[in-house]
Amino acid sequence: MRLVLLGPPGSGKGTQAERLGPLLGVPHVSTGDMLRAAVDDGAALGRRVRAHVEGGTLVPDEVVGEAVAGRLAKPDAAAGFVLDGFPRTVEQVAILDRVLERLGTSLDRVLALDASEPVIVRRLGGRRVCPGCRAVYHLESRPPRSAGVCDACGAALAQRADDDVAVIRERLRVYEERTVPVARAYEARGLLRRVDGSGEADVVFEALRAAVAGP
Ligand code: AP5
């Protein structure tokens, strides 16, 4: 199963992809996670993308396209993947088409999560992440057992730089301008299924499962 998970910041793409991947037996491939790991490494790619990732603007298409091409060519993605955060521009749709054509395959489905702006702002404002193992928490909906400490590895939790209120607004603006046309492009191909992402995580997961299994 080759899936793309679309949706505005905070709609729950990462949360749901972490569950869909194991359900389908395929890796969760997140361009946001890949780019943040590069920033943390401090290597050339990280230095090039840092301002974009922390400021909520898009990394150039060719840079992120190259990273995705390399990742999808790895053996663990041969049987499928849940792609989270890519494509987010119409140009990236064409890049993904070329990558999949080279690999002799194609997308099965594109799932578009949605949530209202107040829900998004509440989710992103309350998100805490582990800089060590990258586990994701929420102060209300998914709190760690001990305040401020990662359940999995014991590291001190932090906020993502782009979860600042002004940066959230910029990310939403960029999403409307650059990524909404991506959903329309996949809708025109008959691949898109829209799923309400505003409910509790278990409810959203069941809706996604139904959208994957359905016609
Ligand atoms: P990326 O990491 O992809 O960020 P994003 O799309 O803005 O999405 P988020 O990770 O913020 O949200 P999410 O939808 O995954 O929500 P989550 O599940 O964490 O990209 C970051 C940056 O990298 C971009 O701004 C850009 O600079 C760059 N980049 C990445 N890809 C790129 C590309 N293709 N091209 C160019 N640049 C690119 O949930 C959020 C919070 O809510 C969590 O705390 C979670 O626990 C909680 N939560 C989730 N679901 C629920 C629920 N149902 N109920 C209650 N709480 C919930």
mmCIF file of C-alpha atoms and ligand atoms in Angstrom:
data_model
loop_
_atom_site.group_PDB
_atom_site.id
_atom_site.type_symbol
_atom_site.label_atom_id
_atom_site.label_comp_id
_atom_site.label_asym_id
_atom_site.label_seq_id
_atom_site.Cartn_x
_atom_site.Cartn_y
_atom_site.Cartn_z
ATOM 1 C CA MET A 1 0.000 0.000 0.000
ATOM 2 C CA ARG A 2 1.483 3.332 -1.084
ATOM 3 C CA LEU A 3 -0.228 6.191 0.716
ATOM 4 C CA VAL A 4 0.173 9.936 0.942
ATOM 5 C CA LEU A 5 -1.169 11.639 4.065
ATOM 6 C CA LEU A 6 -2.055 15.282 3.438
ATOM 7 C CA GLY A 7 -3.339 17.892 5.841
ATOM 8 C CA PRO A 8 -2.601 21.225 7.470
ATOM 9 C CA PRO A 9 -0.071 21.533 10.306
ATOM 10 C CA GLY A 10 -1.476 19.910 13.443
ATOM 11 C CA SER A 11 -4.169 17.923 11.633
ATOM 12 C CA GLY A 12 -2.562 14.769 13.064
ATOM 13 C CA LYS A 13 -0.560 13.418 10.107
ATOM 14 C CA GLY A 14 2.391 12.269 12.195
ATOM 15 C CA THR A 15 0.204 10.826 14.967
ATOM 16 C CA GLN A 16 -1.863 8.805 12.505
ATOM 17 C CA ALA A 17 1.029 7.777 10.230
ATOM 18 C CA GLU A 18 2.748 6.264 13.303
ATOM 19 C CA ARG A 19 -0.266 3.948 13.616
ATOM 20 C CA LEU A 20 -1.065 3.370 9.942
ATOM 21 C CA GLY A 21 2.490 2.288 9.117
ATOM 22 C CA PRO A 22 2.505 -0.717 11.507
ATOM 23 C CA LEU A 23 -1.092 -1.566 10.582
ATOM 24 C CA LEU A 24 -0.131 -1.824 6.912
ATOM 25 C CA GLY A 25 3.377 -3.194 7.535
ATOM 26 C CA VAL A 26 5.061 -0.262 5.753
ATOM 27 C CA PRO A 27 7.397 2.528 6.951
ATOM 28 C CA HIS A 28 6.217 5.989 7.961
ATOM 29 C CA VAL A 29 8.223 8.422 5.840
ATOM 30 C CA SER A 30 8.003 11.995 7.177
ATOM 31 C CA THR A 31 9.823 14.770 5.332
ATOM 32 C CA GLY A 32 9.473 17.011 8.402
ATOM 33 C CA ASP A 33 11.243 14.389 10.553
ATOM 34 C CA MET A 34 13.933 13.882 7.905
ATOM 35 C CA LEU A 35 14.593 17.615 7.648
ATOM 36 C CA ARG A 36 14.620 18.144 11.438
ATOM 37 C CA ALA A 37 17.090 15.259 11.796
ATOM 38 C CA ALA A 38 19.319 16.955 9.203
ATOM 39 C CA VAL A 39 19.104 20.251 11.138
ATOM 40 C CA ASP A 40 20.053 18.475 14.385
ATOM 41 C CA ASP A 41 23.017 16.767 12.645
ATOM 42 C CA GLY A 42 24.313 20.177 11.595
ATOM 43 C CA ALA A 43 25.499 18.762 8.253
ATOM 44 C CA ALA A 44 25.372 20.697 4.959
ATOM 45 C CA LEU A 45 21.731 19.772 4.243
ATOM 46 C CA GLY A 46 20.708 20.845 7.751
ATOM 47 C CA ARG A 47 22.423 24.217 7.446
ATOM 48 C CA ARG A 48 20.675 24.770 4.111
ATOM 49 C CA VAL A 49 17.152 23.997 5.366
ATOM 50 C CA ARG A 50 17.236 25.235 8.968
ATOM 51 C CA ALA A 51 15.703 28.685 8.416
ATOM 52 C CA HIS A 52 12.832 27.173 6.423
ATOM 53 C CA VAL A 53 12.063 24.404 8.918
ATOM 54 C CA GLU A 54 12.130 26.729 11.924
ATOM 55 C CA GLY A 55 10.385 29.633 10.180
ATOM 56 C CA GLY A 56 7.527 27.649 8.630
ATOM 57 C CA THR A 57 8.402 28.284 4.978
ATOM 58 C CA LEU A 58 8.928 25.515 2.436
ATOM 59 C CA VAL A 59 12.307 23.958 1.725
ATOM 60 C CA PRO A 60 13.063 24.168 -2.048
ATOM 61 C CA ASP A 61 11.315 21.429 -4.031
ATOM 62 C CA GLU A 62 14.494 19.914 -5.498
ATOM 63 C CA VAL A 63 16.134 19.587 -2.065
ATOM 64 C CA VAL A 64 13.244 17.774 -0.429
ATOM 65 C CA GLY A 65 12.543 15.827 -3.643
ATOM 66 C CA GLU A 66 16.047 14.393 -3.622
ATOM 67 C CA ALA A 67 15.689 13.323 0.009
ATOM 68 C CA VAL A 68 12.368 11.588 -0.729
ATOM 69 C CA ALA A 69 13.750 9.845 -3.834
ATOM 70 C CA GLY A 70 16.600 8.407 -1.766
ATOM 71 C CA ARG A 71 14.289 7.299 1.036
ATOM 72 C CA LEU A 72 11.685 5.607 -1.188
ATOM 73 C CA ALA A 73 14.413 3.669 -3.010
ATOM 74 C CA LYS A 74 15.413 1.923 0.240
ATOM 75 C CA PRO A 75 14.449 -1.766 0.531
ATOM 76 C CA ASP A 76 12.031 -1.262 3.441
ATOM 77 C CA ALA A 77 9.841 0.969 1.234
ATOM 78 C CA ALA A 78 9.650 -1.563 -1.606
ATOM 79 C CA ALA A 79 6.344 -2.985 -0.373
ATOM 80 C CA GLY A 80 4.856 0.427 0.357
ATOM 81 C CA PHE A 81 4.965 3.489 2.593
ATOM 82 C CA VAL A 82 2.921 6.132 4.374
ATOM 83 C CA LEU A 83 4.295 9.410 3.071
ATOM 84 C CA ASP A 84 3.673 12.286 5.519
ATOM 85 C CA GLY A 85 4.441 15.889 4.535
ATOM 86 C CA PHE A 86 5.230 15.292 0.853
ATOM 87 C CA PRO A 87 4.149 16.367 -1.697
ATOM 88 C CA ARG A 88 3.182 19.868 -0.540
ATOM 89 C CA THR A 89 3.461 21.773 -3.820
ATOM 90 C CA VAL A 90 2.186 20.990 -7.306
ATOM 91 C CA GLU A 91 5.841 20.757 -8.398
ATOM 92 C CA GLN A 92 6.423 18.076 -5.747
ATOM 93 C CA VAL A 93 3.475 16.088 -7.142
ATOM 94 C CA ALA A 94 5.375 15.896 -10.441
ATOM 95 C CA ILE A 95 8.602 14.963 -8.604
ATOM 96 C CA LEU A 96 6.810 12.120 -6.791
ATOM 97 C CA ASP A 97 5.276 10.913 -10.072
ATOM 98 C CA ARG A 98 8.779 10.670 -11.573
ATOM 99 C CA VAL A 99 10.247 8.927 -8.514
ATOM 100 C CA LEU A 100 7.466 6.319 -8.497
ATOM 101 C CA GLU A 101 7.692 5.809 -12.250
ATOM 102 C CA ARG A 102 11.425 5.111 -11.919
ATOM 103 C CA LEU A 103 10.616 2.593 -9.192
ATOM 104 C CA GLY A 104 7.985 1.010 -11.463
ATOM 105 C CA THR A 105 5.092 1.738 -9.143
ATOM 106 C CA SER A 106 2.342 4.254 -8.344
ATOM 107 C CA LEU A 107 0.237 5.655 -5.492
ATOM 108 C CA ASP A 108 -2.762 3.707 -4.208
ATOM 109 C CA ARG A 109 -4.450 6.452 -2.255
ATOM 110 C CA VAL A 110 -4.139 9.986 -0.886
ATOM 111 C CA LEU A 111 -5.785 10.633 2.477
ATOM 112 C CA ALA A 112 -6.511 14.260 3.361
ATOM 113 C CA LEU A 113 -7.021 15.033 7.052
ATOM 114 C CA ASP A 114 -8.726 18.247 8.012
ATOM 115 C CA ALA A 115 -9.276 20.203 11.219
ATOM 116 C CA SER A 116 -10.396 23.747 12.020
ATOM 117 C CA GLU A 117 -7.924 26.526 12.846
ATOM 118 C CA PRO A 118 -8.817 26.681 16.572
ATOM 119 C CA VAL A 119 -8.231 22.904 16.849
ATOM 120 C CA ILE A 120 -4.906 23.223 15.026
ATOM 121 C CA VAL A 121 -3.685 26.088 17.206
ATOM 122 C CA ARG A 122 -4.625 24.180 20.388
ATOM 123 C CA ARG A 123 -2.859 21.024 19.199
ATOM 124 C CA LEU A 124 0.329 22.731 18.107
ATOM 125 C CA GLY A 125 0.449 25.013 21.149
ATOM 126 C CA GLY A 126 0.251 21.972 23.448
ATOM 127 C CA ARG A 127 2.631 19.726 21.499
ATOM 128 C CA ARG A 128 5.843 18.688 23.225
ATOM 129 C CA VAL A 129 8.538 16.609 21.550
ATOM 130 C CA CYS A 130 11.444 14.546 22.772
ATOM 131 C CA PRO A 131 14.739 15.777 21.334
ATOM 132 C CA GLY A 132 16.261 12.364 22.115
ATOM 133 C CA CYS A 133 13.952 9.708 20.635
ATOM 134 C CA ARG A 134 11.528 12.127 18.867
ATOM 135 C CA ALA A 135 8.407 10.850 20.643
ATOM 136 C CA VAL A 136 5.503 13.301 20.382
ATOM 137 C CA TYR A 137 3.244 14.322 23.288
ATOM 138 C CA HIS A 138 0.430 16.759 23.952
ATOM 139 C CA LEU A 139 -0.101 18.524 27.267
ATOM 140 C CA GLU A 140 -3.812 17.584 27.284
ATOM 141 C CA SER A 141 -4.506 14.729 24.884
ATOM 142 C CA ARG A 142 -1.269 12.756 25.276
ATOM 143 C CA PRO A 143 0.594 13.923 28.377
ATOM 144 C CA PRO A 144 3.787 12.181 29.488
ATOM 145 C CA ARG A 145 3.522 10.189 32.737
ATOM 146 C CA SER A 146 5.882 12.632 34.452
ATOM 147 C CA ALA A 147 5.515 16.328 33.496
ATOM 148 C CA GLY A 148 8.182 17.486 31.034
ATOM 149 C CA VAL A 149 9.941 14.119 30.787
ATOM 150 C CA CYS A 150 9.864 11.620 27.909
ATOM 151 C CA ASP A 151 8.233 8.303 28.923
ATOM 152 C CA ALA A 152 10.390 6.376 26.463
ATOM 153 C CA CYS A 153 13.908 7.719 27.085
ATOM 154 C CA GLY A 154 13.745 10.102 30.062
ATOM 155 C CA ALA A 155 14.963 13.192 28.140
ATOM 156 C CA ALA A 156 13.540 16.652 28.895
ATOM 157 C CA LEU A 157 10.691 17.504 26.499
ATOM 158 C CA ALA A 158 10.823 20.609 24.312
ATOM 159 C CA GLN A 159 8.631 22.653 21.982
ATOM 160 C CA ARG A 160 9.288 22.649 18.243
ATOM 161 C CA ALA A 161 10.666 26.023 17.081
ATOM 162 C CA ASP A 162 7.868 26.241 14.490
ATOM 163 C CA ASP A 163 5.122 25.772 17.108
ATOM 164 C CA ASP A 164 5.430 29.444 18.032
ATOM 165 C CA VAL A 165 2.053 31.185 17.415
ATOM 166 C CA ALA A 166 3.357 33.550 14.694
ATOM 167 C CA VAL A 167 5.067 30.671 12.872
ATOM 168 C CA ILE A 168 1.891 28.543 13.102
ATOM 169 C CA ARG A 169 0.001 31.334 11.279
ATOM 170 C CA GLU A 170 2.668 31.424 8.569
ATOM 171 C CA ARG A 171 2.535 27.619 8.159
ATOM 172 C CA LEU A 172 -1.254 27.762 7.766
ATOM 173 C CA ARG A 173 -0.912 30.507 5.161
ATOM 174 C CA VAL A 174 1.682 28.476 3.235
ATOM 175 C CA TYR A 175 -0.541 25.390 3.453
ATOM 176 C CA GLU A 176 -3.523 27.252 1.934
ATOM 177 C CA GLU A 177 -1.431 28.771 -0.830
ATOM 178 C CA ARG A 178 0.838 25.857 -1.803
ATOM 179 C CA THR A 179 -0.674 22.577 -0.549
ATOM 180 C CA VAL A 180 -4.442 22.958 -1.044
ATOM 181 C CA PRO A 181 -3.803 22.751 -4.846
ATOM 182 C CA VAL A 182 -2.044 19.402 -4.233
ATOM 183 C CA ALA A 183 -5.249 17.950 -2.770
ATOM 184 C CA ARG A 184 -7.164 19.231 -5.791
ATOM 185 C CA ALA A 185 -4.673 17.625 -8.181
ATOM 186 C CA TYR A 186 -5.099 14.223 -6.509
ATOM 187 C CA GLU A 187 -8.867 14.678 -6.352
ATOM 188 C CA ALA A 188 -8.885 15.149 -10.126
ATOM 189 C CA ARG A 189 -7.068 11.797 -10.430
ATOM 190 C CA GLY A 190 -9.671 10.074 -8.231
ATOM 191 C CA LEU A 191 -7.084 9.187 -5.571
ATOM 192 C CA LEU A 192 -8.190 11.541 -2.772
ATOM 193 C CA ARG A 193 -10.257 10.518 0.261
ATOM 194 C CA ARG A 194 -11.108 13.260 2.784
ATOM 195 C CA VAL A 195 -11.166 12.331 6.474
ATOM 196 C CA ASP A 196 -12.275 14.500 9.417
ATOM 197 C CA GLY A 197 -9.212 14.851 11.637
ATOM 198 C CA SER A 198 -10.841 16.892 14.387
ATOM 199 C CA GLY A 199 -12.024 14.058 16.657
ATOM 200 C CA GLU A 200 -10.065 12.037 19.196
ATOM 201 C CA ALA A 201 -7.055 10.169 17.820
ATOM 202 C CA ASP A 202 -8.768 6.741 17.990
ATOM 203 C CA VAL A 203 -11.834 8.034 16.140
ATOM 204 C CA VAL A 204 -9.671 9.580 13.404
ATOM 205 C CA PHE A 205 -7.676 6.356 13.108
ATOM 206 C CA GLU A 206 -10.848 4.303 12.555
ATOM 207 C CA ALA A 207 -11.985 6.752 9.863
ATOM 208 C CA LEU A 208 -8.598 6.456 8.141
ATOM 209 C CA ARG A 209 -8.732 2.657 8.294
ATOM 210 C CA ALA A 210 -12.133 2.747 6.634
ATOM 211 C CA ALA A 211 -10.843 5.125 3.950
ATOM 212 C CA VAL A 212 -7.879 2.824 3.232
ATOM 213 C CA ALA A 213 -10.076 -0.286 3.035
ATOM 214 C CA GLY A 214 -12.965 1.324 1.156
ATOM 215 C CA PRO A 215 -13.473 1.895 -2.584
HETATM 216 P P1 AP5 B 1 6.190 18.916 9.082
HETATM 217 O O1 AP5 B 1 6.920 18.276 10.180
HETATM 218 O O2 AP5 B 1 5.662 18.072 7.971
HETATM 219 O O3 AP5 B 1 5.071 19.803 9.753
HETATM 220 P P2 AP5 B 1 3.543 20.062 9.438
HETATM 221 O O4 AP5 B 1 3.025 19.602 8.131
HETATM 222 O O5 AP5 B 1 3.367 21.505 9.725
HETATM 223 O O6 AP5 B 1 2.814 19.115 10.406
HETATM 224 P P3 AP5 B 1 3.056 18.903 11.941
HETATM 225 O O7 AP5 B 1 4.155 17.932 12.140
HETATM 226 O O8 AP5 B 1 3.151 20.194 12.671
HETATM 227 O O9 AP5 B 1 1.643 18.325 12.360
HETATM 228 P P4 AP5 B 1 0.960 16.907 12.185
HETATM 229 O O10 AP5 B 1 -0.182 17.047 11.233
HETATM 230 O O11 AP5 B 1 1.948 15.830 11.897
HETATM 231 O O12 AP5 B 1 0.360 16.768 13.634
HETATM 232 P P5 AP5 B 1 0.800 15.820 14.864
HETATM 233 O O13 AP5 B 1 0.363 14.428 14.566
HETATM 234 O O14 AP5 B 1 2.220 16.048 15.255
HETATM 235 O O15 AP5 B 1 7.097 20.036 8.381
HETATM 236 C C1 AP5 B 1 7.837 20.969 9.141
HETATM 237 C C2 AP5 B 1 8.612 21.886 8.212
HETATM 238 O O16 AP5 B 1 9.544 21.122 7.414
HETATM 239 C C3 AP5 B 1 7.772 22.650 7.173
HETATM 240 O O17 AP5 B 1 7.221 23.837 7.706
HETATM 241 C C4 AP5 B 1 8.820 22.925 6.095
HETATM 242 O O18 AP5 B 1 9.694 23.979 6.454
HETATM 243 C C5 AP5 B 1 9.619 21.638 6.077
HETATM 244 N N1 AP5 B 1 9.077 20.646 5.150
HETATM 245 C C6 AP5 B 1 8.568 19.411 5.473
HETATM 246 N N2 AP5 B 1 8.155 18.773 4.371
HETATM 247 C C7 AP5 B 1 8.394 19.612 3.336
HETATM 248 C C8 AP5 B 1 8.157 19.525 1.932
HETATM 249 N N3 AP5 B 1 7.572 18.451 1.386
HETATM 250 N N4 AP5 B 1 8.525 20.566 1.167
HETATM 251 C C9 AP5 B 1 9.107 21.652 1.688
HETATM 252 N N5 AP5 B 1 9.356 21.801 3.003
HETATM 253 C C10 AP5 B 1 8.999 20.793 3.824
HETATM 254 O O19 AP5 B 1 -0.163 16.406 15.999
HETATM 255 C C11 AP5 B 1 0.071 17.683 16.552
HETATM 256 C C12 AP5 B 1 -0.217 17.629 18.068
HETATM 257 O O20 AP5 B 1 -1.595 17.308 18.277
HETATM 258 C C13 AP5 B 1 0.578 16.540 18.819
HETATM 259 O O21 AP5 B 1 0.890 17.030 20.088
HETATM 260 C C14 AP5 B 1 -0.413 15.356 18.937
HETATM 261 O O22 AP5 B 1 -0.161 14.562 20.092
HETATM 262 C C15 AP5 B 1 -1.751 16.081 19.015
HETATM 263 N N6 AP5 B 1 -2.815 15.347 18.336
HETATM 264 C C16 AP5 B 1 -2.738 14.718 17.126
HETATM 265 N N7 AP5 B 1 -3.926 14.181 16.805
HETATM 266 C C17 AP5 B 1 -4.780 14.493 17.834
HETATM 267 C C18 AP5 B 1 -6.169 14.242 18.065
HETATM 268 N N8 AP5 B 1 -6.911 13.553 17.175
HETATM 269 N N9 AP5 B 1 -6.719 14.730 19.193
HETATM 270 C C19 AP5 B 1 -5.982 15.427 20.103
HETATM 271 N N10 AP5 B 1 -4.649 15.698 19.953
HETATM 272 C C20 AP5 B 1 -4.067 15.245 18.802
#
